[in-house]
Amino acid sequence: MLKQHRSLPHLLRRLYHLVMGVSCFSLYAWVLNREQALLLLLVGGGFLIGLDILRLKVPWFKKQVLKHFSNVMRRNELLAITGNSFYIIGIFAVVLFFTKPVALLSILYLALGDPIAAFVGTQYGKTKLWGRKSLEGAFANFVVSLIATAWFLLGYMGFSGRDALVGAVIGGLVSTLAELCPVPVDDNLSVPILSALGLSLASLLVV
């Protein structure tokens, strides 16, 4: 039986997603080009998604997965594919359809902003917005995403301080709104795609 409920702070799950997201960001930022990244996500990610589907079809395999990974799974994932599969699909989509800077920032928001929003919202969220979303979690997301965007624009893209500051504020807002958006899709899929769409739109408006 799964040990945790969706409303509890899944620290191991958040840590796993953070490490996975930062690893994907680092590989795409400094090691792989777009074609190589897509190939890796298609082969490696496809393999993991295949295992996720296999778990739903083969009882003995499902038993082994629950035995070893129940501490990072949600109860609603017992009879459905896990957030990990949506995580892979979300990253694949932004790498496939968006420019590299937009894709990289969207991956950062998925790796950093979304988990910190969930953690702070669960632990300290007092002012509810809707569902499980809270003002405290949204603010934490904004601050972390703003800092991550500023670092990315200054250190990776070589922006000036003023442009990086403007971009950081926009990035923080985009990440926060993407995480708050009440779409009936797993956050691991909706956050990177909505973030990429928001960043692309913002880049058109500020040019």
Coordinates of N, CA and C in Angstrom, one line a residue:
M1 N 0.8 -1.2 0.0 CA 0.0 0.0 0.0 C 0.9 1.2 0.0
L2 N 0.4 2.3 -0.7 CA 1.2 3.5 -0.8 C 1.1 4.2 0.6
K3 N 2.2 4.7 1.0 CA 2.3 5.3 2.3 C 1.9 6.8 2.4
Q4 N 1.8 7.4 1.3 CA 1.6 8.9 1.4 C 0.4 9.3 0.6
H5 N -0.2 10.4 1.0 CA -1.3 11.0 0.3 C -0.8 12.2 -0.5
R6 N -1.6 12.5 -1.5 CA -1.1 13.7 -2.4 C -0.9 14.9 -1.6
S7 N -1.7 15.1 -0.6 CA -1.6 16.4 0.2 C -0.4 16.5 1.1
L8 N 0.3 15.4 1.3 CA 1.5 15.4 2.2 C 2.7 15.9 1.4
P9 N 3.7 16.4 2.2 CA 4.9 16.9 1.5 C 5.8 15.8 1.1
H10 N 5.8 15.4 -0.2 CA 6.6 14.3 -0.7 C 8.0 14.8 -0.9
L11 N 8.8 14.8 0.2 CA 10.1 15.4 0.1 C 11.0 14.6 -0.9
L12 N 10.9 13.3 -0.8 CA 11.7 12.5 -1.7 C 11.3 12.7 -3.2
R13 N 10.0 12.8 -3.4 CA 9.5 13.0 -4.8 C 10.0 14.4 -5.3
R14 N 9.9 15.4 -4.4 CA 10.3 16.7 -4.9 C 11.8 16.7 -5.1
L15 N 12.6 16.1 -4.3 CA 14.0 16.0 -4.5 C 14.4 15.3 -5.8
Y16 N 13.7 14.2 -6.1 CA 13.9 13.4 -7.3 C 13.6 14.3 -8.5
H17 N 12.5 15.0 -8.5 CA 12.1 15.8 -9.6 C 13.1 17.0 -9.8
L18 N 13.6 17.5 -8.7 CA 14.6 18.6 -8.8 C 15.9 18.1 -9.4
V19 N 16.4 16.9 -8.9 CA 17.6 16.4 -9.5 C 17.4 16.0 -11.0
M20 N 16.3 15.4 -11.3 CA 16.0 15.0 -12.7 C 15.9 16.3 -13.6
G21 N 15.2 17.3 -13.1 CA 15.1 18.5 -13.9 C 16.4 19.3 -14.1
V22 N 17.2 19.4 -13.0 CA 18.5 20.1 -13.1 C 19.4 19.3 -14.0
S23 N 19.3 18.0 -13.9 CA 20.2 17.1 -14.8 C 19.8 17.3 -16.3
C24 N 18.5 17.3 -16.6 CA 18.1 17.6 -18.0 C 18.5 18.9 -18.4
F25 N 18.3 19.9 -17.6 CA 18.7 21.3 -17.9 C 20.2 21.4 -18.2
S26 N 21.1 20.8 -17.4 CA 22.5 20.8 -17.5 C 23.0 20.1 -18.8
L27 N 22.4 19.0 -19.1 CA 22.7 18.2 -20.3 C 22.4 19.0 -21.5
Y28 N 21.2 19.6 -21.6 CA 20.8 20.3 -22.7 C 21.5 21.7 -22.9
A29 N 21.9 22.3 -21.7 CA 22.5 23.6 -21.7 C 24.0 23.5 -22.2
W30 N 24.7 22.5 -21.8 CA 26.1 22.4 -22.0 C 26.7 21.2 -22.7
V31 N 25.9 20.2 -22.9 CA 26.4 18.9 -23.5 C 25.7 18.6 -24.8
L32 N 24.4 18.6 -24.8 CA 23.7 18.1 -26.0 C 23.1 19.2 -26.8
N33 N 23.1 19.0 -28.2 CA 22.3 19.9 -29.0 C 20.9 19.4 -29.1
R34 N 20.0 20.1 -29.8 CA 18.6 19.8 -29.8 C 18.3 18.4 -30.3
E35 N 19.0 18.0 -31.4 CA 18.7 16.7 -31.9 C 19.1 15.6 -30.9
Q36 N 20.3 15.8 -30.3 CA 20.8 14.8 -29.4 C 19.9 14.7 -28.1
A37 N 19.4 15.8 -27.7 CA 18.5 15.9 -26.5 C 17.2 15.1 -26.8
L38 N 16.6 15.4 -28.0 CA 15.4 14.7 -28.4 C 15.6 13.2 -28.5
L39 N 16.7 12.8 -29.1 CA 17.0 11.4 -29.2 C 17.1 10.7 -27.8
L40 N 17.8 11.4 -26.9 CA 17.9 10.8 -25.5 C 16.6 10.7 -24.8
L41 N 15.8 11.8 -25.0 CA 14.4 11.8 -24.4 C 13.5 10.7 -25.0
L42 N 13.7 10.6 -26.3 CA 12.8 9.6 -27.0 C 13.2 8.2 -26.6
V43 N 14.5 7.9 -26.6 CA 15.0 6.5 -26.3 C 14.9 6.2 -24.8
G44 N 15.6 7.1 -24.0 CA 15.7 6.9 -22.5 C 14.3 7.1 -21.9
G45 N 13.7 8.3 -22.3 CA 12.4 8.6 -21.7 C 11.3 7.6 -22.1
G46 N 11.4 7.2 -23.4 CA 10.4 6.3 -23.9 C 10.5 5.0 -23.2
F47 N 11.7 4.5 -22.9 CA 11.9 3.3 -22.1 C 11.3 3.4 -20.7
L48 N 11.5 4.5 -20.0 CA 10.9 4.7 -18.7 C 9.3 4.7 -18.8
I49 N 8.8 5.4 -19.8 CA 7.4 5.5 -20.0 C 6.8 4.1 -20.3
G50 N 7.6 3.3 -21.1 CA 7.2 1.9 -21.4 C 7.1 1.1 -20.1
L51 N 8.1 1.3 -19.2 CA 8.0 0.5 -17.9 C 6.8 0.9 -17.1
D52 N 6.5 2.2 -17.2 CA 5.3 2.7 -16.4 C 4.1 2.1 -16.9
I53 N 3.9 2.0 -18.2 CA 2.8 1.3 -18.8 C 2.8 -0.2 -18.5
L54 N 3.9 -0.8 -18.6 CA 4.1 -2.2 -18.2 C 3.6 -2.5 -16.8
R55 N 3.9 -1.6 -15.9 CA 3.5 -1.7 -14.5 C 2.0 -1.9 -14.4
L56 N 1.3 -1.2 -15.2 CA -0.2 -1.2 -15.2 C -0.8 -2.5 -15.8
K57 N 0.0 -3.2 -16.6 CA -0.5 -4.3 -17.3 C 0.0 -5.7 -16.6
V58 N 1.1 -5.6 -15.9 CA 1.7 -6.9 -15.4 C 1.7 -6.8 -13.9
P59 N 0.9 -7.6 -13.2 CA 0.7 -7.5 -11.7 C 2.0 -7.7 -11.0
W60 N 2.9 -8.7 -11.4 CA 4.1 -9.0 -10.6 C 5.1 -7.8 -10.7
F61 N 5.1 -7.1 -11.9 CA 6.0 -6.0 -12.0 C 5.4 -4.8 -11.2
K62 N 4.1 -4.6 -11.2 CA 3.5 -3.6 -10.4 C 3.8 -3.8 -8.9
K63 N 3.8 -5.0 -8.5 CA 4.2 -5.3 -7.1 C 5.6 -4.9 -6.7
Q64 N 6.5 -5.2 -7.6 CA 7.9 -4.8 -7.4 C 8.1 -3.3 -7.4
V65 N 7.4 -2.6 -8.3 CA 7.5 -1.2 -8.4 C 7.0 -0.5 -7.1
L66 N 5.9 -1.0 -6.6 CA 5.3 -0.5 -5.4 C 6.2 -0.8 -4.2
K67 N 6.9 -1.9 -4.2 CA 7.8 -2.3 -3.1 C 8.9 -1.4 -3.0
H68 N 9.5 -0.9 -4.1 CA 10.7 -0.1 -4.1 C 10.5 1.4 -4.2
F69 N 9.3 1.8 -4.8 CA 9.1 3.2 -5.1 C 7.9 3.8 -4.5
S70 N 7.2 3.1 -3.6 CA 5.9 3.6 -3.1 C 6.1 4.9 -2.3
N71 N 7.3 5.1 -1.8 CA 7.6 6.3 -1.0 C 7.7 7.6 -1.8
V72 N 7.7 7.5 -3.1 CA 7.7 8.6 -4.0 C 6.5 8.7 -5.0
M73 N 5.6 7.8 -4.7 CA 4.4 7.7 -5.6 C 3.2 8.2 -4.8
R74 N 2.2 8.8 -5.6 CA 0.9 9.2 -5.0 C -0.1 8.1 -5.2
R75 N -1.1 8.1 -4.4 CA -2.1 7.1 -4.4 C -2.9 7.1 -5.7
N76 N -3.1 8.3 -6.3 CA -3.8 8.3 -7.6 C -3.0 7.7 -8.8
E77 N -1.7 7.4 -8.5 CA -0.8 6.8 -9.6 C -0.9 5.3 -9.6
L78 N -1.6 4.8 -8.6 CA -1.7 3.3 -8.5 C -2.3 2.7 -9.8
L79 N -3.3 3.3 -10.3 CA -4.0 2.8 -11.5 C -3.8 3.7 -12.7
A80 N -2.9 4.6 -12.7 CA -2.6 5.4 -13.8 C -1.1 5.7 -14.0
I81 N -0.7 6.2 -15.1 CA 0.7 6.4 -15.3 C 1.2 7.5 -14.3
T82 N 2.4 7.5 -13.9 CA 2.9 8.3 -12.9 C 3.3 9.7 -13.4
G83 N 3.5 10.6 -12.5 CA 3.9 12.0 -12.8 C 5.3 12.0 -13.5
N84 N 6.1 10.9 -13.3 CA 7.4 10.9 -14.0 C 7.2 10.8 -15.5
S85 N 6.2 10.0 -16.0 CA 6.0 9.9 -17.4 C 5.6 11.3 -18.0
F86 N 4.7 12.0 -17.2 CA 4.3 13.3 -17.7 C 5.5 14.3 -17.7
Y87 N 6.4 14.1 -16.7 CA 7.6 14.9 -16.6 C 8.4 14.8 -17.9
I88 N 8.6 13.5 -18.3 CA 9.4 13.3 -19.5 C 8.7 13.8 -20.7
I89 N 7.4 13.6 -20.8 CA 6.7 14.1 -22.0 C 6.7 15.6 -22.0
G90 N 6.6 16.3 -20.9 CA 6.6 17.7 -20.8 C 8.0 18.3 -21.3
I91 N 9.0 17.7 -20.8 CA 10.4 18.2 -21.3 C 10.6 17.9 -22.8
F92 N 10.2 16.7 -23.2 CA 10.3 16.4 -24.6 C 9.5 17.4 -25.5
A93 N 8.3 17.8 -25.1 CA 7.5 18.7 -25.8 C 8.2 20.1 -26.0
V94 N 8.7 20.6 -24.9 CA 9.3 22.0 -24.9 C 10.6 22.0 -25.7
V95 N 11.4 20.9 -25.7 CA 12.6 20.8 -26.5 C 12.2 20.7 -27.9
L96 N 11.2 20.0 -28.2 CA 10.8 19.8 -29.6 C 10.2 21.0 -30.3
F97 N 9.4 21.7 -29.5 CA 8.6 22.8 -30.2 C 9.1 24.2 -29.9
F98 N 10.0 24.4 -29.0 CA 10.4 25.8 -28.6 C 11.9 26.0 -28.8
T99 N 12.3 27.2 -28.8 CA 13.7 27.6 -28.9 C 14.5 27.0 -27.7
K100 N 15.8 26.9 -27.8 CA 16.6 26.3 -26.7 C 16.5 27.2 -25.4
P101 N 16.6 28.5 -25.5 CA 16.5 29.3 -24.2 C 15.2 29.2 -23.6
V102 N 14.1 29.2 -24.3 CA 12.8 29.0 -23.8 C 12.6 27.6 -23.2
A103 N 13.1 26.6 -23.9 CA 13.0 25.3 -23.3 C 13.8 25.1 -22.0
L104 N 15.0 25.7 -22.0 CA 15.8 25.6 -20.8 C 15.2 26.3 -19.6
L105 N 14.6 27.4 -19.8 CA 13.9 28.1 -18.7 C 12.7 27.4 -18.2
S106 N 12.0 26.8 -19.2 CA 10.8 26.0 -18.8 C 11.2 24.8 -18.0
I107 N 12.3 24.2 -18.3 CA 12.7 23.0 -17.6 C 13.2 23.5 -16.2
L108 N 13.8 24.6 -16.1 CA 14.2 25.2 -14.8 C 12.9 25.4 -13.9
Y109 N 11.9 26.0 -14.5 CA 10.7 26.3 -13.7 C 10.0 25.0 -13.2
L110 N 10.1 23.9 -14.1 CA 9.6 22.6 -13.7 C 10.4 22.0 -12.6
A111 N 11.7 22.2 -12.7 CA 12.6 21.6 -11.7 C 12.6 22.3 -10.4
L112 N 12.5 23.7 -10.4 CA 12.7 24.5 -9.2 C 11.4 25.1 -8.7
G113 N 10.7 25.8 -9.6 CA 9.5 26.6 -9.2 C 8.4 25.7 -8.8
D114 N 8.0 24.7 -9.5 CA 6.9 23.9 -9.2 C 7.1 23.1 -7.9
P115 N 8.2 22.5 -7.6 CA 8.4 21.8 -6.4 C 8.4 22.7 -5.2
I116 N 9.0 23.9 -5.3 CA 9.0 24.8 -4.1 C 7.6 25.3 -3.9
A117 N 6.8 25.6 -4.9 CA 5.5 26.0 -4.7 C 4.6 24.9 -4.0
A118 N 4.8 23.7 -4.4 CA 4.1 22.6 -3.7 C 4.5 22.4 -2.3
F119 N 5.8 22.5 -2.0 CA 6.3 22.3 -0.7 C 5.9 23.4 0.3
V120 N 6.1 24.7 -0.1 CA 5.7 25.8 0.7 C 4.2 25.8 0.9
G121 N 3.5 25.6 -0.2 CA 2.0 25.6 -0.1 C 1.5 24.6 0.9
T122 N 2.1 23.4 0.8 CA 1.7 22.3 1.7 C 2.1 22.6 3.2
Q123 N 3.3 23.1 3.4 CA 3.8 23.3 4.7 C 3.3 24.6 5.4
Y124 N 3.2 25.6 4.6 CA 2.9 27.0 5.2 C 1.7 27.7 4.5
G125 N 1.1 27.1 3.5 CA 0.0 27.7 2.8 C -1.2 28.0 3.7
K126 N -1.5 29.2 4.0 CA -2.7 29.6 4.8 C -3.7 30.3 3.9
T127 N -3.3 31.0 2.9 CA -4.2 31.8 2.1 C -4.5 31.0 0.8
K128 N -5.6 30.2 0.8 CA -5.9 29.4 -0.4 C -6.5 30.2 -1.5
L129 N -6.0 29.9 -2.7 CA -6.5 30.5 -3.9 C -7.6 29.7 -4.6
W130 N -7.2 28.5 -4.9 CA -8.2 27.5 -5.4 C -7.5 26.1 -5.3
G131 N -8.3 25.1 -5.0 CA -7.8 23.7 -4.9 C -6.7 23.7 -3.9
R132 N -5.6 23.1 -4.2 CA -4.4 23.0 -3.3 C -3.5 24.2 -3.5
K133 N -3.8 25.2 -4.4 CA -3.0 26.3 -4.6 C -3.1 27.3 -3.5
S134 N -2.0 27.9 -3.1 CA -2.0 28.9 -2.1 C -1.2 30.1 -2.5
L135 N -1.5 31.2 -1.8 CA -0.7 32.5 -2.1 C 0.7 32.3 -1.7
E136 N 1.0 31.6 -0.6 CA 2.3 31.4 -0.1 C 3.2 30.6 -1.0
G137 N 2.5 29.5 -1.6 CA 3.2 28.7 -2.5 C 3.5 29.4 -3.8
A138 N 2.6 30.2 -4.3 CA 2.8 31.0 -5.5 C 3.9 32.0 -5.3
F139 N 3.9 32.7 -4.2 CA 5.0 33.7 -3.9 C 6.4 33.0 -3.9
A140 N 6.4 31.8 -3.3 CA 7.7 31.1 -3.2 C 8.2 30.7 -4.6
N141 N 7.2 30.3 -5.4 CA 7.5 30.0 -6.8 C 8.0 31.2 -7.6
F142 N 7.4 32.3 -7.4 CA 7.8 33.5 -8.1 C 9.2 33.9 -7.7
V143 N 9.6 33.9 -6.4 CA 10.9 34.3 -6.0 C 12.0 33.3 -6.5
V144 N 11.7 32.0 -6.4 CA 12.7 31.1 -6.9 C 12.9 31.2 -8.4
S145 N 11.8 31.3 -9.1 CA 11.8 31.4 -10.6 C 12.5 32.7 -11.0
L146 N 12.2 33.8 -10.3 CA 12.9 35.1 -10.6 C 14.4 34.9 -10.5
I147 N 14.8 34.4 -9.4 CA 16.3 34.2 -9.2 C 16.9 33.3 -10.2
A148 N 16.2 32.2 -10.5 CA 16.7 31.2 -11.5 C 16.8 31.9 -12.9
T149 N 15.8 32.7 -13.2 CA 15.8 33.4 -14.5 C 16.9 34.4 -14.6
A150 N 17.1 35.2 -13.5 CA 18.2 36.2 -13.5 C 19.5 35.5 -13.7
W151 N 19.7 34.4 -13.0 CA 21.0 33.7 -13.2 C 21.2 33.2 -14.6
F152 N 20.1 32.7 -15.2 CA 20.2 32.1 -16.5 C 20.5 33.2 -17.5
L153 N 19.8 34.4 -17.4 CA 19.9 35.4 -18.4 C 21.3 36.1 -18.3
L154 N 21.8 36.3 -17.0 CA 23.1 36.9 -16.8 C 24.2 35.9 -17.2
G155 N 24.2 34.7 -16.6 CA 25.3 33.8 -16.7 C 25.3 33.0 -18.0
Y156 N 24.2 32.6 -18.5 CA 24.1 31.7 -19.7 C 23.9 32.5 -20.9
M157 N 23.0 33.5 -20.9 CA 22.6 34.2 -22.1 C 23.5 35.5 -22.3
G158 N 24.1 36.0 -21.2 CA 25.0 37.2 -21.3 C 24.2 38.5 -21.4
F159 N 23.0 38.5 -20.8 CA 22.2 39.7 -20.8 C 22.8 40.8 -19.9
S160 N 22.5 42.0 -20.2 CA 22.9 43.1 -19.3 C 22.1 43.0 -18.0
G161 N 22.5 43.7 -17.0 CA 21.9 43.7 -15.7 C 20.4 44.1 -15.8
R162 N 20.2 45.2 -16.5 CA 18.8 45.8 -16.6 C 17.9 44.8 -17.4
D163 N 18.4 44.3 -18.5 CA 17.6 43.4 -19.3 C 17.3 42.1 -18.5
A164 N 18.3 41.6 -17.8 CA 18.2 40.4 -17.0 C 17.1 40.6 -15.9
L165 N 17.1 41.8 -15.3 CA 16.1 42.1 -14.2 C 14.7 42.1 -14.8
V166 N 14.5 42.7 -15.9 CA 13.2 42.8 -16.6 C 12.8 41.3 -16.9
G167 N 13.7 40.6 -17.5 CA 13.4 39.2 -17.9 C 13.1 38.3 -16.7
A168 N 13.8 38.6 -15.6 CA 13.6 37.8 -14.4 C 12.2 38.0 -13.9
V169 N 11.8 39.2 -13.8 CA 10.4 39.5 -13.3 C 9.4 38.8 -14.2
I170 N 9.6 38.9 -15.5 CA 8.6 38.3 -16.5 C 8.7 36.8 -16.3
G171 N 9.9 36.2 -16.2 CA 10.0 34.8 -16.0 C 9.3 34.3 -14.7
G172 N 9.5 35.1 -13.6 CA 8.9 34.7 -12.4 C 7.4 34.7 -12.5
L173 N 6.8 35.7 -13.2 CA 5.4 35.7 -13.3 C 4.9 34.6 -14.2
V174 N 5.6 34.3 -15.3 CA 5.2 33.3 -16.2 C 5.2 31.9 -15.5
S175 N 6.3 31.6 -14.7 CA 6.3 30.4 -14.0 C 5.2 30.3 -13.0
T176 N 5.0 31.3 -12.3 CA 3.9 31.3 -11.2 C 2.5 31.1 -11.8
L177 N 2.2 31.8 -12.9 CA 0.9 31.7 -13.6 C 0.8 30.3 -14.2
A178 N 1.9 29.7 -14.7 CA 1.8 28.4 -15.3 C 1.5 27.4 -14.2
E179 N 2.1 27.5 -13.0 CA 1.8 26.6 -12.0 C 0.4 26.7 -11.4
L180 N -0.1 28.0 -11.4 CA -1.4 28.2 -10.8 C -2.5 27.9 -11.7
C181 N -2.2 27.8 -13.0 CA -3.3 27.6 -14.0 C -4.1 26.4 -13.8
P182 N -5.4 26.5 -13.6 CA -6.2 25.3 -13.2 C -6.6 24.4 -14.4
V183 N -5.6 23.8 -15.1 CA -5.9 23.0 -16.2 C -6.0 21.5 -15.7
P184 N -6.9 20.7 -16.3 CA -7.1 19.3 -15.8 C -6.0 18.4 -16.3
V185 N -4.7 18.8 -16.2 CA -3.6 18.0 -16.7 C -2.5 18.0 -15.6
D186 N -1.8 16.9 -15.5 CA -0.7 16.8 -14.5 C 0.2 18.0 -14.6
D187 N 0.6 18.6 -13.4 CA 1.5 19.7 -13.4 C 2.8 19.5 -14.1
N188 N 3.3 18.3 -14.1 CA 4.6 17.9 -14.7 C 4.5 18.1 -16.3
L189 N 3.3 18.1 -16.8 CA 3.1 18.3 -18.2 C 2.7 19.7 -18.5
S190 N 1.8 20.3 -17.7 CA 1.2 21.6 -18.0 C 2.2 22.7 -17.7
V191 N 3.0 22.6 -16.6 CA 3.9 23.7 -16.2 C 5.0 24.0 -17.3
P192 N 5.7 23.0 -17.8 CA 6.7 23.4 -18.8 C 6.1 23.9 -20.1
I193 N 5.0 23.3 -20.5 CA 4.4 23.7 -21.8 C 3.8 25.1 -21.6
L194 N 3.0 25.4 -20.6 CA 2.5 26.7 -20.3 C 3.6 27.7 -20.1
S195 N 4.6 27.4 -19.4 CA 5.8 28.3 -19.2 C 6.4 28.6 -20.6
A196 N 6.6 27.6 -21.4 CA 7.2 27.9 -22.7 C 6.3 28.8 -23.6
L197 N 5.0 28.5 -23.6 CA 4.1 29.4 -24.3 C 4.1 30.8 -23.8
G198 N 4.1 31.0 -22.4 CA 4.2 32.3 -21.8 C 5.4 33.0 -22.2
L199 N 6.6 32.4 -22.1 CA 7.8 33.0 -22.4 C 7.9 33.4 -23.9
S200 N 7.4 32.5 -24.7 CA 7.4 32.9 -26.2 C 6.6 34.1 -26.4
L201 N 5.4 34.1 -25.8 CA 4.5 35.3 -26.0 C 5.1 36.5 -25.5
A202 N 5.7 36.4 -24.3 CA 6.4 37.6 -23.7 C 7.5 38.1 -24.5
S203 N 8.3 37.2 -25.1 CA 9.4 37.6 -26.0 C 8.9 38.4 -27.2
L204 N 7.8 38.1 -27.7 CA 7.2 38.8 -28.8 C 6.7 40.2 -28.4
L205 N 6.2 40.3 -27.2 CA 5.6 41.5 -26.8 C 6.6 42.6 -26.4
V206 N 7.8 42.1 -25.9 CA 8.8 43.0 -25.4 C 9.8 43.5 -26.5
V207 N 9.7 42.7 -27.6 CA 10.7 43.1 -28.7 C 10.2 44.3 -29.4

